[in-house]
PDB file of C-alpha atoms in Angstrom:
ATOM      1  CA  MET K 249    -124.357-115.121  95.677  1.00 54.00           C
ATOM      2  CA  PRO K 250    -125.132-113.325  91.949  1.00 54.00           C
ATOM      3  CA  ALA K 251    -123.754-115.419  88.943  1.00 55.00           C
ATOM      4  CA  PRO K 252    -120.789-114.001  86.952  1.00 53.00           C
ATOM      5  CA  THR K 253    -121.544-112.304  83.987  1.00 53.00           C
ATOM      6  CA  ALA K 254    -119.334-113.200  80.764  1.00 52.00           C
ATOM      7  CA  THR K 255    -120.651-109.720  78.758  1.00 54.00           C
ATOM      8  CA  LYS K 256    -120.272-105.920  79.857  1.00 51.00           C
ATOM      9  CA  PRO K 257    -123.791-104.303  80.927  1.00 50.00           C
ATOM     10  CA  PRO K 258    -125.915-103.429  78.065  1.00 62.00           C
ATOM     11  CA  GLU K 259    -125.447 -99.474  79.160  1.00 74.00           C
ATOM     12  CA  ASP K 260    -121.613 -99.349  79.046  1.00 85.00           C
ATOM     13  CA  ARG K 261    -122.275-100.080  74.753  1.00 89.00           C
ATOM     14  CA  HIS K 262    -124.838 -98.942  71.667  1.00 88.00           C
ATOM     15  CA  THR K 263    -124.940 -99.835  68.538  1.00 91.00           C
ATOM     16  CA  ILE K 264    -124.073 -97.560  65.438  1.00 90.00           C
ATOM     17  CA  THR K 265    -124.550 -97.973  61.832  1.00 90.00           C
ATOM     18  CA  CYS K 266    -121.470 -97.694  59.506  1.00 90.00           C
ATOM     19  CA  LEU K 267    -121.929 -94.599  57.372  1.00 90.00           C
ATOM     20  CA  TYR K 268    -119.986 -96.219  54.218  1.00 90.00           C
ATOM     21  CA  CYS K 269    -121.681 -99.834  54.716  1.00 90.00           C
ATOM     22  CA  GLY K 270    -124.463 -99.927  56.390  1.00 88.00           C
ATOM     23  CA  LYS K 271    -124.361-102.311  59.133  1.00 91.00           C
ATOM     24  CA  PRO K 272    -124.251-101.677  62.750  1.00 92.00           C
ATOM     25  CA  GLN K 273    -122.276-102.748  65.360  1.00 92.00           C
ATOM     26  CA  GLU K 274    -121.669-102.527  69.081  1.00 93.00           C
ATOM     27  CA  VAL K 275    -119.496-100.146  70.841  1.00 92.00           C
ATOM     28  CA  ALA K 276    -118.291 -98.652  73.767  1.00 91.00           C
ATOM     29  CA  ARG K 277    -120.479 -95.579  75.028  1.00 89.00           C
ATOM     30  CA  ARG K 278    -117.298 -93.520  75.730  1.00 90.00           C
ATOM     31  CA  ALA K 279    -115.335 -94.137  72.354  1.00 90.00           C
ATOM     32  CA  MET K 280    -114.406 -90.967  70.321  1.00 92.00           C
ATOM     33  CA  SER K 281    -113.839 -93.327  66.754  1.00 92.00           C
ATOM     34  CA  ILE K 282    -113.503 -96.492  65.841  1.00 92.00           C
ATOM     35  CA  THR K 283    -112.396 -98.719  62.472  1.00 93.00           C
ATOM     36  CA  CYS K 284    -115.801-100.608  60.853  1.00 92.00           C
ATOM     37  CA  ARG K 285    -115.024-103.875  61.431  1.00 92.00           C
ATOM     38  CA  PHE K 286    -116.764-104.679  57.919  1.00 93.00           C
ATOM     39  CA  CYS K 287    -115.817-102.266  55.444  1.00 93.00           C
ATOM     40  CA  HIS K 288    -112.379-101.180  57.723  1.00 93.00           C
ATOM     41  CA  LYS K 289    -113.293 -97.018  56.881  1.00 93.00           C
ATOM     42  CA  PRO K 290    -112.797 -94.812  60.493  1.00 93.00           C
ATOM     43  CA  LEU K 291    -115.929 -93.466  61.683  1.00 92.00           C
ATOM     44  CA  LYS K 292    -115.941 -91.136  64.438  1.00 94.00           C
ATOM     45  CA  LEU K 293    -118.942 -91.021  66.620  1.00 92.00           C
ATOM     46  CA  GLU K 294    -118.829 -87.720  68.349  1.00 93.00           C
ATOM     47  CA  ASP K 295    -121.126 -85.076  67.923  1.00 94.00           C
ATOM     48  CA  ILE K 296    -120.472 -82.197  65.941  1.00 94.00           C
ATOM     49  CA  ALA K 297    -122.071 -78.735  66.288  1.00 96.00           C
ATOM     50  CA  ILE K 298    -121.455 -75.807  63.813  1.00 96.00           C
ATOM     51  CA  LYS K 299    -121.286 -72.377  65.406  1.00 96.00           C
ATOM     52  CA  GLN K 300    -119.936 -70.186  62.474  1.00 96.00           C
ATOM     53  CA  TYR K 301    -119.075 -70.612  58.773  1.00 96.00           C
ATOM     54  CA  GLU K 302    -117.685 -73.720  57.916  1.00 95.00           C
ATOM     55  CA  ALA K 303    -116.334 -74.989  54.191  1.00 95.00           C
ATOM     56  CA  ARG K 304    -115.181 -78.761  54.387  1.00 93.00           C
ATOM     57  CA  ARG K 305    -115.071 -81.237  51.861  1.00 95.00           C
ATOM     58  CA  GLN K 306    -116.836 -83.598  54.027  1.00 94.00           C
ATOM     59  CA  ILE K 307    -118.210 -84.204  57.359  1.00 94.00           C
ATOM     60  CA  ALA K 308    -118.828 -87.220  58.620  1.00 94.00           C
ATOM     61  CA  THR K 309    -120.066 -88.591  62.158  1.00 94.00           C
ATOM     62  CA  CYS K 310    -122.040 -91.248  63.402  1.00 93.00           C
ATOM     63  CA  GLY K 311    -123.259 -88.480  65.709  1.00 93.00           C
ATOM     64  CA  VAL K 312    -125.546 -85.832  65.399  1.00 95.00           C
ATOM     65  CA  VAL K 313    -123.972 -82.780  62.852  1.00 96.00           C
ATOM     66  CA  THR K 314    -126.100 -79.551  64.605  1.00 96.00           C
ATOM     67  CA  VAL K 315    -125.831 -76.437  62.530  1.00 96.00           C
ATOM     68  CA  GLU K 316    -126.454 -73.791  64.985  1.00 96.00           C
ATOM     69  CA  LYS K 317    -128.705 -70.163  64.144  1.00 95.00           C
ATOM     70  CA  LYS K 318    -125.405 -68.546  63.322  1.00 95.00           C
ATOM     71  CA  GLY K 319    -123.663 -71.654  61.523  1.00 95.00           C
ATOM     72  CA  SER K 320    -123.424 -71.838  58.162  1.00 96.00           C
ATOM     73  CA  ALA K 321    -121.671 -75.412  56.729  1.00 96.00           C
ATOM     74  CA  VAL K 322    -120.933 -75.868  52.860  1.00 96.00           C
ATOM     75  CA  THR K 323    -119.916 -79.353  52.150  1.00 96.00           C
ATOM     76  CA  ASP K 324    -119.863 -81.641  49.383  1.00 95.00           C
ATOM     77  CA  SER K 325    -121.706 -83.965  51.874  1.00 95.00           C
ATOM     78  CA  ILE K 326    -122.485 -84.849  55.301  1.00 95.00           C
ATOM     79  CA  LYS K 327    -122.913 -88.084  56.639  1.00 95.00           C
ATOM     80  CA  CYS K 328    -124.002 -88.491  59.463  1.00 94.00           C
ATOM     81  CA  GLY K 329    -126.279 -90.279  62.657  1.00 93.00           C
ATOM     82  CA  GLY K 330    -128.431 -87.244  62.324  1.00 95.00           C
ATOM     83  CA  LEU K 331    -129.191 -83.562  61.381  1.00 96.00           C
ATOM     84  CA  ILE K 332    -129.926 -80.467  63.224  1.00 96.00           C
ATOM     85  CA  VAL K 333    -130.046 -77.359  61.479  1.00 96.00           C
ATOM     86  CA  ARG K 334    -131.315 -74.198  62.893  1.00 96.00           C
ATOM     87  CA  GLY K 335    -129.065 -72.048  60.301  1.00 96.00           C
ATOM     88  CA  LYS K 336    -127.787 -73.120  56.493  1.00 96.00           C
ATOM     89  CA  VAL K 337    -126.526 -75.793  55.050  1.00 96.00           C
ATOM     90  CA  LYS K 338    -125.556 -76.166  51.453  1.00 97.00           C
ATOM     91  CA  GLY K 339    -124.547 -80.119  50.345  1.00 95.00           C
ATOM     92  CA  THR K 340    -125.477 -83.476  49.910  1.00 96.00           C
ATOM     93  CA  ILE K 341    -127.105 -85.016  53.171  1.00 96.00           C
ATOM     94  CA  GLU K 342    -127.373 -88.946  53.894  1.00 94.00           C
ATOM     95  CA  SER K 343    -128.276 -89.318  57.162  1.00 94.00           C
ATOM     96  CA  VAL K 344    -129.061 -92.374  59.139  1.00 92.00           C
ATOM     97  CA  GLY K 345    -130.864 -90.804  61.791  1.00 92.00           C
ATOM     98  CA  PRO K 346    -133.608 -88.378  61.614  1.00 95.00           C
ATOM     99  CA  VAL K 347    -133.423 -84.853  59.766  1.00 95.00           C
ATOM    100  CA  LEU K 348    -134.730 -81.574  62.128  1.00 96.00           C
ATOM    101  CA  ILE K 349    -134.716 -78.380  60.442  1.00 96.00           C
ATOM    102  CA  GLY K 350    -135.728 -75.214  62.365  1.00 95.00           C
ATOM    103  CA  PRO K 351    -137.987 -73.001  61.362  1.00 94.00           C
ATOM    104  CA  GLU K 352    -136.015 -70.120  60.556  1.00 91.00           C
ATOM    105  CA  ALA K 353    -132.985 -72.682  58.736  1.00 96.00           C
ATOM    106  CA  GLU K 354    -131.970 -72.813  55.141  1.00 96.00           C
ATOM    107  CA  LEU K 355    -131.480 -76.154  53.749  1.00 96.00           C
ATOM    108  CA  LYS K 356    -129.965 -76.469  49.835  1.00 96.00           C
ATOM    109  CA  GLY K 357    -129.033 -79.978  48.680  1.00 95.00           C
ATOM    110  CA  ASP K 358    -130.045 -83.641  48.088  1.00 95.00           C
ATOM    111  CA  VAL K 359    -131.182 -85.464  51.535  1.00 95.00           C
ATOM    112  CA  LYS K 360    -131.430 -89.014  52.011  1.00 95.00           C
ATOM    113  CA  ALA K 361    -132.740 -90.058  55.525  1.00 95.00           C
ATOM    114  CA  PRO K 362    -135.094 -92.155  57.514  1.00 94.00           C
ATOM    115  CA  THR K 363    -137.076 -89.446  58.455  1.00 95.00           C
ATOM    116  CA  LEU K 364    -137.958 -85.207  58.089  1.00 95.00           C
ATOM    117  CA  ALA K 365    -138.969 -82.945  60.324  1.00 95.00           C
ATOM    118  CA  VAL K 366    -139.549 -79.077  58.693  1.00 94.00           C
ATOM    119  CA  GLY K 367    -140.817 -76.303  61.147  1.00 93.00           C
ATOM    120  CA  ALA K 368    -142.865 -73.372  59.104  1.00 93.00           C
ATOM    121  CA  GLY K 369    -140.736 -71.198  57.224  1.00 93.00           C
ATOM    122  CA  ALA K 370    -137.624 -73.012  56.349  1.00 95.00           C
ATOM    123  CA  VAL K 371    -136.724 -72.703  53.036  1.00 95.00           C
ATOM    124  CA  LEU K 372    -135.746 -76.675  51.309  1.00 95.00           C
ATOM    125  CA  GLU K 373    -133.723 -76.756  47.683  1.00 96.00           C
ATOM    126  CA  GLY K 374    -132.877 -80.123  46.324  1.00 95.00           C
ATOM    127  CA  GLN K 375    -134.524 -83.814  45.916  1.00 95.00           C
ATOM    128  CA  TYR K 376    -135.498 -85.247  48.874  1.00 93.00           C
ATOM    129  CA  GLU K 377    -135.728 -89.420  49.460  1.00 94.00           C
ATOM    130  CA  ILE K 378    -137.147 -90.231  52.869  1.00 92.00           C
ATOM    131  CA  GLY K 379    -138.287 -93.542  54.174  1.00 89.00           C
ATOM    132  CA  ALA K 380    -136.892 -97.058  54.630  1.00 69.00           C
ATOM    133  CA  LYS K 381    -134.902 -98.131  51.459  1.00 62.00           C
ATOM    134  CA  SER K 382    -137.287-100.462  49.274  1.00 52.00           C
ATOM    135  CA  PRO K 383    -135.979-103.632  49.465  1.00 50.00           C
ATOM    136  CA  GLU K 384    -133.172-104.976  46.357  1.00 51.00           C
ATOM    137  CA  THR K 385    -135.040-106.401  43.273  1.00 44.00           C
ATOM    138  CA  PRO K 386    -133.941-110.230  43.280  1.00 46.00           C
ATOM    139  CA  ALA K 387    -130.804-110.678  40.470  1.00 47.00           C
ATOM    140  CA  GLU K 388    -132.084-113.750  39.372  1.00 49.00           C
ATOM    141  CA  PRO K 389    -135.731-114.682  38.629  1.00 48.00           C
ATOM    142  CA  ASP K 390    -138.485-116.704  40.502  1.00 49.00           C
ATOM    143  CA  ALA K 391    -138.267-120.515  40.167  1.00 49.00           C
ATOM    144  CA  THR K 392    -141.675-121.073  40.972  1.00 51.00           C
ATOM    145  CA  ALA K 393    -142.942-119.356  37.771  1.00 46.00           C
TER     146      ALA K 393
END
């Protein structure tokens, strides 16, 4: 007889990173939205597909934002778990996952992401901060000196 387990199987849950405080937390795979346990801000977990022109103040999801070939997103900021651009995007992008830009895409705005892949022929405009965050400088000097 197998021993009973107190935890749910790992395929039923996955880990997301909060868009606002940056802390990881485990959520149910079928969940559509949650409230962050640490900063108490609401988080959407679903993927967003933009297939036509959309103007919004902010697009925020822990899922992947996909801007299709005929899609155009004009926004102040996009906070996401990943971004795929095949169309046009104008706005500041902050992604905790990879940013993929297709060969005929246009991206105007600053980007912060761990990785960036750009197809040949894409139009990019803005400042790009790619890679892991640099460790913060200590608030007080080392006592070993």
